Short mmCIF file of C-alpha atoms in Angstrom, two decimals:
data_model
loop_
_atom_site.label_atom_id
_atom_site.label_comp_id
_atom_site.label_asym_id
_atom_site.label_seq_id
_atom_site.Cartn_x
_atom_site.Cartn_y
_atom_site.Cartn_z
CA GLN J 26 27.20 86.75 16.34
CA VAL J 27 28.35 84.90 13.21
CA VAL J 28 25.60 86.51 11.12
CA GLU J 29 26.45 89.98 12.50
CA SER J 30 30.14 89.65 11.66
CA CYS J 31 29.71 87.89 8.28
CA VAL J 32 31.73 89.48 5.47
CA ALA J 33 30.85 87.35 2.43
CA ALA J 34 28.48 84.70 1.08
CA ALA J 35 28.38 82.34 -1.86
CA GLY J 36 25.93 79.67 -2.99
CA TYR J 37 26.43 76.71 -5.31
CA SER J 38 24.11 76.79 -8.36
CA VAL J 39 20.55 77.33 -7.03
CA GLY J 40 22.16 78.02 -3.63
CA GLU J 41 23.22 81.38 -5.03
CA PHE J 42 19.63 82.55 -4.54
CA ALA J 43 19.89 81.61 -0.85
CA ALA J 44 23.17 83.54 -0.56
CA LEU J 45 21.53 86.62 -2.11
CA VAL J 46 18.52 86.36 0.23
CA PHE J 47 20.91 86.08 3.20
CA ALA J 48 22.79 89.18 1.97
CA GLY J 49 19.55 91.19 1.70
CA ALA J 50 19.67 91.49 -2.11
CA LEU J 51 16.49 89.44 -2.70
CA GLY J 52 13.34 89.04 -0.63
CA PHE J 53 12.73 85.46 0.53
CA ALA J 54 9.27 85.03 -1.08
CA GLU J 55 10.34 86.60 -4.39
CA ALA J 56 13.49 84.46 -4.52
CA LEU J 57 11.45 81.33 -3.83
CA TYR J 58 9.12 82.22 -6.72
CA ALA J 59 12.10 82.87 -9.04
CA VAL J 60 13.59 79.49 -8.06
CA LYS J 61 10.25 77.80 -8.81
CA VAL J 62 10.08 79.39 -12.28
CA ARG J 63 13.75 78.52 -12.91
CA ALA J 64 13.26 74.88 -11.85
CA GLU J 65 10.14 74.36 -13.99
CA ALA J 66 11.77 75.98 -17.03
CA MET J 67 14.93 73.89 -16.61
CA GLN J 68 12.84 70.74 -16.28
CA ARG J 69 11.04 71.54 -19.55
CA ALA J 70 14.42 72.13 -21.24
CA SER J 71 15.66 68.78 -19.85
CA GLU J 72 12.70 66.91 -21.30
CA ALA J 73 13.41 68.29 -24.79
CA VAL J 74 16.79 66.50 -25.16
CA PRO J 75 18.08 63.26 -23.57
CA SER J 76 20.95 64.76 -21.57
CA GLY J 77 22.67 64.50 -18.22
CA MET J 78 25.71 65.24 -16.07
CA LEU J 79 28.84 63.19 -15.43
CA SER J 80 31.05 63.73 -12.39
CA VAL J 81 34.71 63.18 -13.27
CA ILE J 82 37.87 62.84 -11.17
CA GLY J 83 40.88 63.13 -13.44
CA GLN J 84 44.62 62.64 -13.20
CA ARG J 85 46.99 65.58 -13.68
CA GLU J 86 47.27 64.72 -17.40
CA ALA J 87 43.50 64.86 -17.97
CA ASN J 88 42.45 67.28 -20.72
CA TYR J 89 38.72 67.76 -20.16
CA LYS J 90 38.16 70.15 -23.06
CA PHE J 91 39.81 67.78 -25.56
CA ALA J 92 37.76 64.87 -24.19
CA CYS J 93 34.57 66.93 -24.65
CA LEU J 94 35.59 67.81 -28.22
CA GLU J 95 36.06 64.14 -29.11
CA ALA J 96 32.75 63.23 -27.45
CA ARG J 97 30.99 65.87 -29.57
CA LYS J 98 32.63 64.45 -32.72
CA HIS J 99 31.38 61.00 -31.69
CA CYS J 100 27.83 62.41 -31.39
CA GLU J 101 28.12 64.00 -34.83
CA SER J 102 29.09 60.59 -36.24
CA LEU J 103 25.81 59.28 -34.77
CA GLY J 104 23.90 61.99 -36.65
CA ILE J 105 23.30 64.35 -33.69
CA GLU J 106 23.32 67.95 -34.87
CA ASN J 107 25.07 70.59 -32.71
CA PRO J 108 25.89 68.14 -29.93
CA VAL J 109 26.61 69.49 -26.44
CA CYS J 110 29.36 68.17 -24.20
CA GLU J 111 31.15 70.68 -21.99
CA ILE J 112 32.38 71.36 -18.48
CA SER J 113 29.40 72.53 -16.43
CA ASN J 114 30.94 72.63 -12.94
CA TYR J 115 34.49 73.29 -11.75
CA LEU J 116 34.58 71.65 -8.30
CA PHE J 117 38.20 71.40 -7.15
CA PRO J 118 41.57 70.65 -8.76
CA ASP J 119 41.23 67.46 -10.84
CA SER J 120 37.44 67.34 -10.46
CA ARG J 121 34.86 68.53 -12.97
CA VAL J 122 31.27 67.84 -13.90
CA ILE J 123 30.76 67.40 -17.64
CA ALA J 124 27.26 67.84 -19.04
CA GLY J 125 25.61 67.31 -22.41
CA HIS J 126 23.97 64.73 -24.63
CA LEU J 127 23.73 61.29 -23.01
CA GLN J 128 25.55 59.69 -25.97
CA ALA J 129 28.53 62.00 -25.36
CA LEU J 130 28.66 61.17 -21.64
CA LYS J 131 28.45 57.44 -22.38
CA PHE J 132 31.36 57.83 -24.82
CA LEU J 133 33.45 59.53 -22.11
CA GLN J 134 32.70 56.75 -19.63
CA GLU J 135 33.68 54.08 -22.14
CA ASN J 136 36.92 55.91 -23.00
CA ALA J 137 37.77 57.13 -19.49
CA ARG J 138 41.27 55.61 -19.48
CA LYS J 139 42.20 57.30 -22.75
CA TYR J 140 41.44 60.73 -21.21
CA TYR J 141 43.12 59.97 -17.86
CA PHE J 142 39.81 59.98 -15.97
CA THR J 143 40.27 58.05 -12.72
CA ARG J 144 36.58 57.94 -11.86
CA THR J 145 33.35 58.80 -13.67
CA LYS J 146 29.87 58.77 -12.21
CA MET J 147 26.54 59.76 -13.74
CA LEU J 148 24.68 62.22 -11.50
CA PRO J 149 21.02 61.57 -10.64
CA VAL J 150 19.72 64.64 -12.51
CA SER J 151 17.33 64.99 -15.43
CA GLY J 152 19.34 67.25 -17.72
CA ALA J 153 22.54 69.04 -18.73
CA PHE J 154 22.31 71.97 -16.32
CA HIS J 155 24.66 74.94 -16.81
CA THR J 156 25.06 74.29 -20.55
CA ARG J 157 23.43 75.81 -23.64
CA LEU J 158 20.84 73.01 -23.56
CA MET J 159 19.22 75.11 -20.82
CA GLU J 160 18.69 78.07 -23.17
CA PRO J 161 14.87 77.62 -23.17
CA ALA J 162 14.95 78.39 -19.42
CA VAL J 163 16.69 81.76 -19.90
CA GLU J 164 13.68 83.83 -20.96
CA PRO J 165 11.25 82.73 -18.21
CA LEU J 166 13.85 83.44 -15.51
CA ALA J 167 14.83 86.77 -17.09
CA GLU J 168 11.16 87.86 -17.09
CA VAL J 169 10.58 86.99 -13.44
CA LEU J 170 13.81 88.69 -12.32
CA LYS J 171 12.75 91.88 -14.12
CA SER J 172 9.63 91.98 -11.94
CA ILE J 173 11.54 91.53 -8.65
CA GLU J 174 13.15 94.35 -6.70
CA ILE J 175 16.85 93.56 -6.27
CA GLN J 176 18.93 95.51 -3.75
CA LYS J 177 22.69 95.92 -3.45
CA PRO J 178 23.87 93.09 -1.13
CA LEU J 179 24.74 94.08 2.46
CA VAL J 180 27.73 91.69 2.38
CA CYS J 181 29.82 90.56 -0.61
CA VAL J 182 28.19 87.79 -2.64
CA TYR J 183 30.27 85.90 -5.19
CA SER J 184 28.80 84.93 -8.56
CA ASN J 185 28.96 81.38 -9.97
CA VAL J 186 29.38 82.81 -13.48
CA ASP J 187 32.75 84.55 -13.02
CA GLY J 188 33.79 83.80 -9.42
CA LYS J 189 33.79 87.54 -8.62
CA LYS J 190 31.78 89.77 -6.28
CA TYR J 191 28.45 91.15 -7.46
CA MET J 192 28.74 94.91 -7.94
CA HIS J 193 25.12 96.15 -8.15
CA SER J 194 21.51 95.02 -8.58
CA LYS J 195 21.51 95.05 -12.43
CA HIS J 196 24.66 92.91 -12.31
CA ILE J 197 22.81 90.35 -10.13
CA GLN J 198 19.81 90.29 -12.47
CA LYS J 199 22.01 89.75 -15.53
CA LEU J 200 24.30 87.05 -14.07
CA LEU J 201 21.55 85.00 -12.37
CA VAL J 202 20.08 84.51 -15.86
CA LYS J 203 23.48 83.79 -17.42
CA GLN J 204 24.19 81.25 -14.66
CA VAL J 205 21.59 78.84 -16.09
CA VAL J 206 23.66 78.32 -19.27
CA SER J 207 27.16 78.94 -17.84
CA PRO J 208 29.49 76.61 -15.94
CA VAL J 209 29.55 76.97 -12.15
CA LEU J 210 33.05 78.28 -11.37
CA TRP J 211 33.05 77.03 -7.77
CA GLU J 212 36.77 76.21 -7.59
CA GLN J 213 37.59 79.70 -8.92
CA THR J 214 35.11 81.21 -6.41
CA MET J 215 36.89 79.45 -3.53
CA HIS J 216 40.18 80.99 -4.65
CA SER J 217 38.57 84.46 -4.85
CA VAL J 218 36.94 84.18 -1.41
CA TYR J 219 40.05 82.96 0.42
CA GLU J 220 42.75 84.91 -1.39
CA ARG J 221 44.78 86.80 1.22
CA LYS J 222 48.28 87.93 2.06
CA GLN J 223 50.62 85.36 3.60
CA GLY J 224 50.23 85.30 7.35
CA THR J 225 46.68 86.69 7.30
CA GLU J 226 44.25 84.50 9.25
CA PHE J 227 41.47 82.68 7.43
CA PRO J 228 37.86 83.51 8.36
CA TYR J 229 35.40 81.05 9.86
CA THR J 230 33.33 79.39 7.16
CA TYR J 231 29.83 78.02 7.72
CA GLU J 232 28.03 75.70 5.33
CA VAL J 233 24.30 76.00 6.05
CA GLY J 234 21.82 73.31 5.08
CA PRO J 235 21.79 69.59 4.28
CA GLY J 236 25.04 67.81 3.47
CA LYS J 237 28.70 68.75 3.78
CA GLN J 238 29.67 68.57 0.10
CA LEU J 239 30.86 72.19 -0.10
CA GLY J 240 33.05 71.60 2.96
CA ALA J 241 34.60 68.58 1.22
CA VAL J 242 35.25 70.74 -1.86
CA LEU J 243 36.78 73.52 0.27
CA LYS J 244 39.16 70.99 1.89
CA LYS J 245 40.44 70.04 -1.59
CA CYS J 246 40.71 73.71 -2.71
CA ASN J 247 42.21 75.24 0.44
CA LEU J 248 43.16 73.08 3.40
CA LYS J 249 44.06 76.05 5.64
CA ALA J 250 40.67 77.71 5.06
CA TRP J 251 38.90 74.37 5.66
CA LYS J 252 40.41 74.16 9.16
CA GLN J 253 38.03 77.00 10.13
CA TYR J 254 35.01 75.30 8.52
CA ASN J 255 31.79 74.42 10.35
CA HIS J 256 28.56 72.83 9.18
CA VAL J 257 25.13 74.01 10.34
CA ASP J 258 22.35 71.55 9.56
CA ALA J 259 19.01 73.19 8.86
CA LEU J 260 17.20 70.69 11.12
CA GLU J 261 19.35 70.95 14.25
CA ASP J 262 17.23 73.59 16.01
CA GLU J 263 13.94 71.82 15.29
CA GLU J 264 15.25 68.52 16.62
CA THR J 265 16.46 70.22 19.81
CA ALA J 266 13.08 71.87 20.23
CA ASP J 267 11.28 68.51 19.97
CA THR J 268 13.35 66.72 22.62
#
């Protein structure tokens, strides 16, 4: 019943492929192959430069872009040419993921108080995803997406790149490639999805798959919408079947 009455879908980073499969825009097997090509190309790009991602919770006064600028200047002083340090994920108010050269991220951790960062934590990933350091992964993904038939989604799907609804199949092809080197605008997407007139009821929201991180983010972005949130673990049915 939930699937039948669904009006919109969104997926975080690689989860966007799952959202597009759900919406009928991509075939499951083709999407899986595209994800494989994307992952391998991103891994190769990661191995080329020592880089990573830093999760940051900041105070109201935090200026993330200024902090990134100073971290890049620090890298230049170490002799790193064209250093990368930029916001790669907008999670919820006062929370960002910053990605780039490891030296830049280390600088931000050491100077966290100066930039009003309350908490910083290195993420267990191999590279600076959603930054220009992933540019080598663009071409392989673009090639594979050209060979896949993409349909207009049956329900609205929101893009990570601009937080807006996909309009047509060429739009999907173009933005899925751009997503690899662009920040994930998840906070902005949450505002787009749940924007409604005062007094209008919020829809039921289902997070499908392992973990409840997106639910936690939704709670911080929109408490009223979160009150209609449910989590569906991918393994629930199988466990029931076994017992």
